[in-house]
């Protein structure tokens, strides 16, 4: 199914919302997290999620959370195929 530009934008915004919520839940803040405006303006594929930059403490916190979850055998969802 081909998504309209509006559907692509809404899907990207929802992905950002879910990612932000998940990161907030484990104490990780990406201050620049958002939809990449250049890819969102395109007519092909899905917009990209821009993770932006983070400081050293945030990078280490994210690494710790990922290592912890990987050790717990957490399932990783398959990437969206657009």
Backbone atoms as SQL, in Angstrom:
CREATE TABLE atoms (id INTEGER PRIMARY KEY, chain TEXT, resi INTEGER, resn TEXT, atom TEXT, x REAL, y REAL, z REAL);
INSERT INTO atoms VALUES
  (1, 'A', 1, 'UNK', 'N', 0.838, -1.178, 0.000),
  (2, 'A', 1, 'UNK', 'CA', 0.000, 0.000, 0.000),
  (3, 'A', 1, 'UNK', 'C', 0.888, 1.248, 0.000),
  (4, 'A', 2, 'UNK', 'N', 0.598, 2.160, -0.874),
  (5, 'A', 2, 'UNK', 'CA', 1.342, 3.411, -0.963),
  (6, 'A', 2, 'UNK', 'C', 0.723, 4.419, -0.003),
  (7, 'A', 3, 'UNK', 'N', 1.580, 5.057, 0.774),
  (8, 'A', 3, 'UNK', 'CA', 1.102, 6.050, 1.736),
  (9, 'A', 3, 'UNK', 'C', 1.107, 7.434, 1.098),
  (10, 'A', 4, 'UNK', 'N', 0.121, 8.227, 1.481),
  (11, 'A', 4, 'UNK', 'CA', 0.098, 9.618, 1.029),
  (12, 'A', 4, 'UNK', 'C', 1.142, 10.406, 1.809),
  (13, 'A', 5, 'UNK', 'N', 1.432, 11.614, 1.350),
  (14, 'A', 5, 'UNK', 'CA', 2.394, 12.468, 2.055),
  (15, 'A', 5, 'UNK', 'C', 1.939, 12.717, 3.487),
  (16, 'A', 6, 'UNK', 'N', 0.652, 12.931, 3.675),
  (17, 'A', 6, 'UNK', 'CA', 0.125, 13.170, 5.026),
  (18, 'A', 6, 'UNK', 'C', 0.281, 11.927, 5.892),
  (19, 'A', 7, 'UNK', 'N', 0.000, 10.756, 5.337),
  (20, 'A', 7, 'UNK', 'CA', 0.151, 9.509, 6.088),
  (21, 'A', 7, 'UNK', 'C', 1.610, 9.268, 6.459),
  (22, 'A', 8, 'UNK', 'N', 2.528, 9.576, 5.533),
  (23, 'A', 8, 'UNK', 'CA', 3.960, 9.420, 5.835),
  (24, 'A', 8, 'UNK', 'C', 4.371, 10.341, 6.972),
  (25, 'A', 9, 'UNK', 'N', 3.901, 11.584, 6.928),
  (26, 'A', 9, 'UNK', 'CA', 4.236, 12.547, 7.980),
  (27, 'A', 9, 'UNK', 'C', 3.673, 12.096, 9.320),
  (28, 'A', 10, 'UNK', 'N', 2.430, 11.629, 9.322),
  (29, 'A', 10, 'UNK', 'CA', 1.818, 11.157, 10.570),
  (30, 'A', 10, 'UNK', 'C', 2.541, 9.927, 11.110),
  (31, 'A', 11, 'UNK', 'N', 2.947, 9.019, 10.220),
  (32, 'A', 11, 'UNK', 'CA', 3.676, 7.822, 10.645),
  (33, 'A', 11, 'UNK', 'C', 5.016, 8.201, 11.267),
  (34, 'A', 12, 'UNK', 'N', 5.704, 9.155, 10.665),
  (35, 'A', 12, 'UNK', 'CA', 6.989, 9.600, 11.210),
  (36, 'A', 12, 'UNK', 'C', 6.804, 10.272, 12.560),
  (37, 'A', 13, 'UNK', 'N', 5.792, 11.110, 12.686),
  (38, 'A', 13, 'UNK', 'CA', 5.528, 11.773, 13.969),
  (39, 'A', 13, 'UNK', 'C', 5.171, 10.758, 15.048),
  (40, 'A', 14, 'UNK', 'N', 4.418, 9.723, 14.682),
  (41, 'A', 14, 'UNK', 'CA', 4.064, 8.674, 15.638),
  (42, 'A', 14, 'UNK', 'C', 5.304, 7.886, 16.053),
  (43, 'A', 15, 'UNK', 'N', 6.181, 7.603, 15.104),
  (44, 'A', 15, 'UNK', 'CA', 7.420, 6.892, 15.432),
  (45, 'A', 15, 'UNK', 'C', 8.264, 7.707, 16.404),
  (46, 'A', 16, 'UNK', 'N', 8.353, 9.006, 16.174),
  (47, 'A', 16, 'UNK', 'CA', 9.109, 9.884, 17.078),
  (48, 'A', 16, 'UNK', 'C', 8.461, 9.884, 18.458),
  (49, 'A', 17, 'UNK', 'N', 7.132, 9.973, 18.500),
  (50, 'A', 17, 'UNK', 'CA', 6.425, 9.980, 19.784),
  (51, 'A', 17, 'UNK', 'C', 6.694, 8.688, 20.563),
  (52, 'A', 18, 'UNK', 'N', 6.603, 7.549, 19.876),
  (53, 'A', 18, 'UNK', 'CA', 6.840, 6.268, 20.539),
  (54, 'A', 18, 'UNK', 'C', 8.288, 6.134, 20.999),
  (55, 'A', 19, 'UNK', 'N', 9.224, 6.544, 20.154),
  (56, 'A', 19, 'UNK', 'CA', 10.638, 6.464, 20.522),
  (57, 'A', 19, 'UNK', 'C', 10.946, 7.369, 21.701),
  (58, 'A', 20, 'UNK', 'N', 10.412, 8.584, 21.681),
  (59, 'A', 20, 'UNK', 'CA', 10.629, 9.507, 22.789),
  (60, 'A', 20, 'UNK', 'C', 10.075, 8.925, 24.082),
  (61, 'A', 21, 'UNK', 'N', 8.880, 8.361, 24.018),
  (62, 'A', 21, 'UNK', 'CA', 8.284, 7.749, 25.201),
  (63, 'A', 21, 'UNK', 'C', 9.111, 6.594, 25.738),
  (64, 'A', 22, 'UNK', 'N', 9.603, 5.755, 24.836),
  (65, 'A', 22, 'UNK', 'CA', 10.424, 4.615, 25.252),
  (66, 'A', 22, 'UNK', 'C', 11.735, 5.083, 25.866),
  (67, 'A', 23, 'UNK', 'N', 12.361, 6.072, 25.246),
  (68, 'A', 23, 'UNK', 'CA', 13.617, 6.602, 25.786),
  (69, 'A', 23, 'UNK', 'C', 13.388, 7.283, 27.133),
  (70, 'A', 24, 'UNK', 'N', 12.315, 8.060, 27.239),
  (71, 'A', 24, 'UNK', 'CA', 11.985, 8.700, 28.518),
  (72, 'A', 24, 'UNK', 'C', 11.798, 7.657, 29.613),
  (73, 'A', 25, 'UNK', 'N', 11.188, 6.526, 29.242),
  (74, 'A', 25, 'UNK', 'CA', 10.916, 5.465, 30.203),
  (75, 'A', 25, 'UNK', 'C', 12.156, 4.828, 30.793),
  (76, 'A', 26, 'UNK', 'N', 13.279, 4.953, 30.107),
  (77, 'A', 26, 'UNK', 'CA', 14.531, 4.380, 30.621),
  (78, 'A', 26, 'UNK', 'C', 15.537, 5.470, 30.963),
  (79, 'A', 27, 'UNK', 'N', 15.056, 6.709, 31.039),
  (80, 'A', 27, 'UNK', 'CA', 15.915, 7.803, 31.485),
  (81, 'A', 27, 'UNK', 'C', 16.906, 8.312, 30.456),
  (82, 'A', 28, 'UNK', 'N', 16.578, 8.183, 29.172),
  (83, 'A', 28, 'UNK', 'CA', 17.468, 8.654, 28.116),
  (84, 'A', 28, 'UNK', 'C', 16.774, 9.794, 27.375),
  (85, 'A', 29, 'UNK', 'N', 17.453, 10.933, 27.260),
  (86, 'A', 29, 'UNK', 'CA', 16.885, 12.098, 26.594),
  (87, 'A', 29, 'UNK', 'C', 17.704, 12.449, 25.362),
  (88, 'A', 30, 'UNK', 'N', 17.061, 12.453, 24.217),
  (89, 'A', 30, 'UNK', 'CA', 17.663, 12.931, 22.976),
  (90, 'A', 30, 'UNK', 'C', 17.034, 14.286, 22.690),
  (91, 'A', 31, 'UNK', 'N', 17.713, 15.376, 23.020),
  (92, 'A', 31, 'UNK', 'CA', 17.090, 16.698, 22.916),
  (93, 'A', 31, 'UNK', 'C', 16.705, 17.107, 21.505),
  (94, 'A', 32, 'UNK', 'N', 17.344, 16.547, 20.502),
  (95, 'A', 32, 'UNK', 'CA', 17.059, 16.938, 19.115),
  (96, 'A', 32, 'UNK', 'C', 16.205, 15.921, 18.371),
  (97, 'A', 33, 'UNK', 'N', 15.646, 14.955, 19.071),
  (98, 'A', 33, 'UNK', 'CA', 14.851, 13.907, 18.436),
  (99, 'A', 33, 'UNK', 'C', 13.670, 14.509, 17.688),
  (100, 'A', 34, 'UNK', 'N', 13.514, 14.125, 16.436),
  (101, 'A', 34, 'UNK', 'CA', 12.394, 14.637, 15.657),
  (102, 'A', 34, 'UNK', 'C', 12.372, 14.044, 14.261),
  (103, 'A', 35, 'UNK', 'N', 11.427, 14.491, 13.475),
  (104, 'A', 35, 'UNK', 'CA', 11.322, 14.059, 12.087),
  (105, 'A', 35, 'UNK', 'C', 12.308, 14.871, 11.252),
  (106, 'A', 36, 'UNK', 'N', 13.073, 14.202, 10.406),
  (107, 'A', 36, 'UNK', 'CA', 14.002, 14.876, 9.504),
  (108, 'A', 36, 'UNK', 'C', 13.195, 15.610, 8.440),
  (109, 'A', 37, 'UNK', 'N', 13.278, 16.932, 8.449),
  (110, 'A', 37, 'UNK', 'CA', 12.420, 17.736, 7.574),
  (111, 'A', 37, 'UNK', 'C', 12.738, 17.562, 6.090),
  (112, 'A', 38, 'UNK', 'N', 13.987, 17.301, 5.752),
  (113, 'A', 38, 'UNK', 'CA', 14.341, 17.124, 4.342),
  (114, 'A', 38, 'UNK', 'C', 13.698, 15.854, 3.792),
  (115, 'A', 39, 'UNK', 'N', 13.831, 14.746, 4.510),
  (116, 'A', 39, 'UNK', 'CA', 13.234, 13.497, 4.029),
  (117, 'A', 39, 'UNK', 'C', 11.709, 13.550, 4.095),
  (118, 'A', 40, 'UNK', 'N', 11.168, 14.284, 5.047),
  (119, 'A', 40, 'UNK', 'CA', 9.712, 14.403, 5.165),
  (120, 'A', 40, 'UNK', 'C', 9.122, 15.171, 3.991),
  (121, 'A', 41, 'UNK', 'N', 9.914, 16.029, 3.386),
  (122, 'A', 41, 'UNK', 'CA', 9.431, 16.824, 2.255),
  (123, 'A', 41, 'UNK', 'C', 9.447, 16.031, 0.955),
  (124, 'A', 42, 'UNK', 'N', 10.133, 14.894, 0.953),
  (125, 'A', 42, 'UNK', 'CA', 10.236, 14.095, -0.260),
  (126, 'A', 42, 'UNK', 'C', 8.949, 13.359, -0.581),
  (127, 'A', 43, 'UNK', 'N', 8.891, 12.814, -1.784),
  (128, 'A', 43, 'UNK', 'CA', 7.694, 12.100, -2.221),
  (129, 'A', 43, 'UNK', 'C', 7.910, 10.596, -2.305),
  (130, 'A', 44, 'UNK', 'N', 9.103, 10.125, -1.974),
  (131, 'A', 44, 'UNK', 'CA', 9.398, 8.705, -2.079),
  (132, 'A', 44, 'UNK', 'C', 9.783, 8.155, -0.717),
  (133, 'A', 45, 'UNK', 'N', 9.237, 7.019, -0.364),
  (134, 'A', 45, 'UNK', 'CA', 9.604, 6.361, 0.884),
  (135, 'A', 45, 'UNK', 'C', 9.056, 7.059, 2.105),
  (136, 'A', 46, 'UNK', 'N', 9.568, 6.662, 3.229),
  (137, 'A', 46, 'UNK', 'CA', 9.138, 7.230, 4.502),
  (138, 'A', 46, 'UNK', 'C', 10.123, 8.284, 4.976),
  (139, 'A', 47, 'UNK', 'N', 9.639, 9.288, 5.683),
  (140, 'A', 47, 'UNK', 'CA', 10.554, 10.265, 6.276),
  (141, 'A', 47, 'UNK', 'C', 11.482, 9.566, 7.272),
  (142, 'A', 48, 'UNK', 'N', 12.636, 10.150, 7.465),
  (143, 'A', 48, 'UNK', 'CA', 13.597, 9.623, 8.425),
  (144, 'A', 48, 'UNK', 'C', 13.375, 10.247, 9.794),
  (145, 'A', 49, 'UNK', 'N', 13.704, 9.488, 10.823),
  (146, 'A', 49, 'UNK', 'CA', 13.697, 10.013, 12.185),
  (147, 'A', 49, 'UNK', 'C', 15.112, 10.480, 12.487),
  (148, 'A', 50, 'UNK', 'N', 15.239, 11.726, 12.869),
  (149, 'A', 50, 'UNK', 'CA', 16.536, 12.319, 13.185),
  (150, 'A', 50, 'UNK', 'C', 16.766, 12.200, 14.684),
  (151, 'A', 51, 'UNK', 'N', 17.755, 11.398, 15.060),
  (152, 'A', 51, 'UNK', 'CA', 18.064, 11.226, 16.479),
  (153, 'A', 51, 'UNK', 'C', 18.842, 12.411, 17.029),
  (154, 'A', 52, 'UNK', 'N', 19.475, 13.165, 16.153),
  (155, 'A', 52, 'UNK', 'CA', 20.217, 14.345, 16.585),
  (156, 'A', 52, 'UNK', 'C', 21.474, 13.974, 17.347),
  (157, 'A', 53, 'UNK', 'N', 21.946, 14.908, 18.096),
  (158, 'A', 53, 'UNK', 'CA', 23.165, 14.722, 18.895),
  (159, 'A', 53, 'UNK', 'C', 22.787, 14.526, 20.346),
  (160, 'A', 54, 'UNK', 'N', 23.716, 13.923, 21.077),
  (161, 'A', 54, 'UNK', 'CA', 23.520, 13.804, 22.520),
  (162, 'A', 54, 'UNK', 'C', 24.882, 13.935, 23.196),
  (163, 'A', 55, 'UNK', 'N', 24.849, 14.237, 24.469),
  (164, 'A', 55, 'UNK', 'CA', 26.106, 14.377, 25.195),
  (165, 'A', 55, 'UNK', 'C', 26.638, 13.001, 25.600),
  (166, 'A', 56, 'UNK', 'N', 27.828, 12.990, 26.140),
  (167, 'A', 56, 'UNK', 'CA', 28.489, 11.744, 26.514),
  (168, 'A', 56, 'UNK', 'C', 27.677, 10.952, 27.529),
  (169, 'A', 57, 'UNK', 'N', 27.132, 11.617, 28.536),
  (170, 'A', 57, 'UNK', 'CA', 26.337, 10.917, 29.548),
  (171, 'A', 57, 'UNK', 'C', 25.134, 10.215, 28.924),
  (172, 'A', 58, 'UNK', 'N', 24.468, 10.890, 27.994),
  (173, 'A', 58, 'UNK', 'CA', 23.310, 10.291, 27.332),
  (174, 'A', 58, 'UNK', 'C', 23.728, 9.091, 26.495),
  (175, 'A', 59, 'UNK', 'N', 24.826, 9.203, 25.768),
  (176, 'A', 59, 'UNK', 'CA', 25.316, 8.092, 24.952),
  (177, 'A', 59, 'UNK', 'C', 25.646, 6.881, 25.821),
  (178, 'A', 60, 'UNK', 'N', 26.287, 7.117, 26.947),
  (179, 'A', 60, 'UNK', 'CA', 26.632, 6.015, 27.849),
  (180, 'A', 60, 'UNK', 'C', 25.390, 5.413, 28.492),
  (181, 'A', 61, 'UNK', 'N', 24.413, 6.244, 28.829),
  (182, 'A', 61, 'UNK', 'CA', 23.154, 5.755, 29.407),
  (183, 'A', 61, 'UNK', 'C', 22.427, 4.886, 28.385),
  (184, 'A', 62, 'UNK', 'N', 22.369, 5.343, 27.147),
  (185, 'A', 62, 'UNK', 'CA', 21.716, 4.563, 26.098),
  (186, 'A', 62, 'UNK', 'C', 22.432, 3.231, 25.897),
  (187, 'A', 63, 'UNK', 'N', 23.753, 3.253, 25.859),
  (188, 'A', 63, 'UNK', 'CA', 24.519, 2.013, 25.706),
  (189, 'A', 63, 'UNK', 'C', 24.236, 1.054, 26.855),
  (190, 'A', 64, 'UNK', 'N', 24.175, 1.569, 28.073),
  (191, 'A', 64, 'UNK', 'CA', 23.901, 0.726, 29.236),
  (192, 'A', 64, 'UNK', 'C', 22.513, 0.095, 29.146),
  (193, 'A', 65, 'UNK', 'N', 21.529, 0.884, 28.763),
  (194, 'A', 65, 'UNK', 'CA', 20.163, 0.369, 28.635),
  (195, 'A', 65, 'UNK', 'C', 20.094, -0.701, 27.552),
  (196, 'A', 66, 'UNK', 'N', 20.735, -0.460, 26.416),
  (197, 'A', 66, 'UNK', 'CA', 20.717, -1.442, 25.332),
  (198, 'A', 66, 'UNK', 'C', 21.416, -2.734, 25.738),
  (199, 'A', 67, 'UNK', 'N', 22.547, -2.612, 26.418),
  (200, 'A', 67, 'UNK', 'CA', 23.247, -3.815, 26.895),
  (201, 'A', 67, 'UNK', 'C', 22.390, -4.575, 27.896),
  (202, 'A', 68, 'UNK', 'N', 21.738, -3.856, 28.782),
  (203, 'A', 68, 'UNK', 'CA', 20.871, -4.482, 29.788),
  (204, 'A', 68, 'UNK', 'C', 19.721, -5.227, 29.113),
  (205, 'A', 69, 'UNK', 'N', 19.072, -4.584, 28.158),
  (206, 'A', 69, 'UNK', 'CA', 17.936, -5.203, 27.465),
  (207, 'A', 69, 'UNK', 'C', 18.386, -6.385, 26.613),
  (208, 'A', 70, 'UNK', 'N', 19.538, -6.281, 25.988),
  (209, 'A', 70, 'UNK', 'CA', 20.042, -7.384, 25.173),
  (210, 'A', 70, 'UNK', 'C', 20.328, -8.593, 26.048),
  (211, 'A', 71, 'UNK', 'N', 20.839, -8.343, 27.238),
  (212, 'A', 71, 'UNK', 'CA', 21.119, -9.420, 28.173),
  (213, 'A', 71, 'UNK', 'C', 19.859, -10.069, 28.706),
  (214, 'A', 72, 'UNK', 'N', 18.753, -9.328, 28.712),
  (215, 'A', 72, 'UNK', 'CA', 17.481, -9.848, 29.206),
  (216, 'A', 72, 'UNK', 'C', 16.720, -10.584, 28.109),
  (217, 'A', 73, 'UNK', 'N', 17.307, -10.640, 26.916),
  (218, 'A', 73, 'UNK', 'CA', 16.656, -11.339, 25.815),
  (219, 'A', 73, 'UNK', 'C', 15.434, -10.617, 25.285),
  (220, 'A', 74, 'UNK', 'N', 15.456, -9.296, 25.368),
  (221, 'A', 74, 'UNK', 'CA', 14.309, -8.511, 24.900),
  (222, 'A', 74, 'UNK', 'C', 14.155, -8.648, 23.393),
  (223, 'A', 75, 'UNK', 'N', 12.925, -8.764, 22.969),
  (224, 'A', 75, 'UNK', 'CA', 12.644, -8.856, 21.540),
  (225, 'A', 75, 'UNK', 'C', 12.801, -7.491, 20.892),
  (226, 'A', 76, 'UNK', 'N', 13.413, -7.476, 19.734),
  (227, 'A', 76, 'UNK', 'CA', 13.579, -6.239, 18.976),
  (228, 'A', 76, 'UNK', 'C', 12.628, -6.311, 17.789),
  (229, 'A', 77, 'UNK', 'N', 11.728, -5.330, 17.661),
  (230, 'A', 77, 'UNK', 'CA', 10.777, -5.383, 16.550),
  (231, 'A', 77, 'UNK', 'C', 11.471, -5.255, 15.200),
  (232, 'A', 78, 'UNK', 'N', 10.889, -5.892, 14.199),
  (233, 'A', 78, 'UNK', 'CA', 11.430, -5.806, 12.841),
  (234, 'A', 78, 'UNK', 'C', 11.245, -4.398, 12.306),
  (235, 'A', 79, 'UNK', 'N', 12.170, -3.939, 11.465),
  (236, 'A', 79, 'UNK', 'CA', 12.023, -2.596, 10.896),
  (237, 'A', 79, 'UNK', 'C', 10.808, -2.514, 9.988),
  (238, 'A', 80, 'UNK', 'N', 10.233, -1.324, 9.905),
  (239, 'A', 80, 'UNK', 'CA', 9.068, -1.076, 9.056),
  (240, 'A', 80, 'UNK', 'C', 9.487, -1.134, 7.596),
  (241, 'A', 81, 'UNK', 'N', 8.764, -1.859, 6.818),
  (242, 'A', 81, 'UNK', 'CA', 9.043, -1.948, 5.380),
  (243, 'A', 81, 'UNK', 'C', 8.049, -1.073, 4.641),
  (244, 'A', 82, 'UNK', 'N', 8.503, 0.064, 4.117),
  (245, 'A', 82, 'UNK', 'CA', 7.608, 1.002, 3.452),
  (246, 'A', 82, 'UNK', 'C', 7.710, 0.866, 2.022);
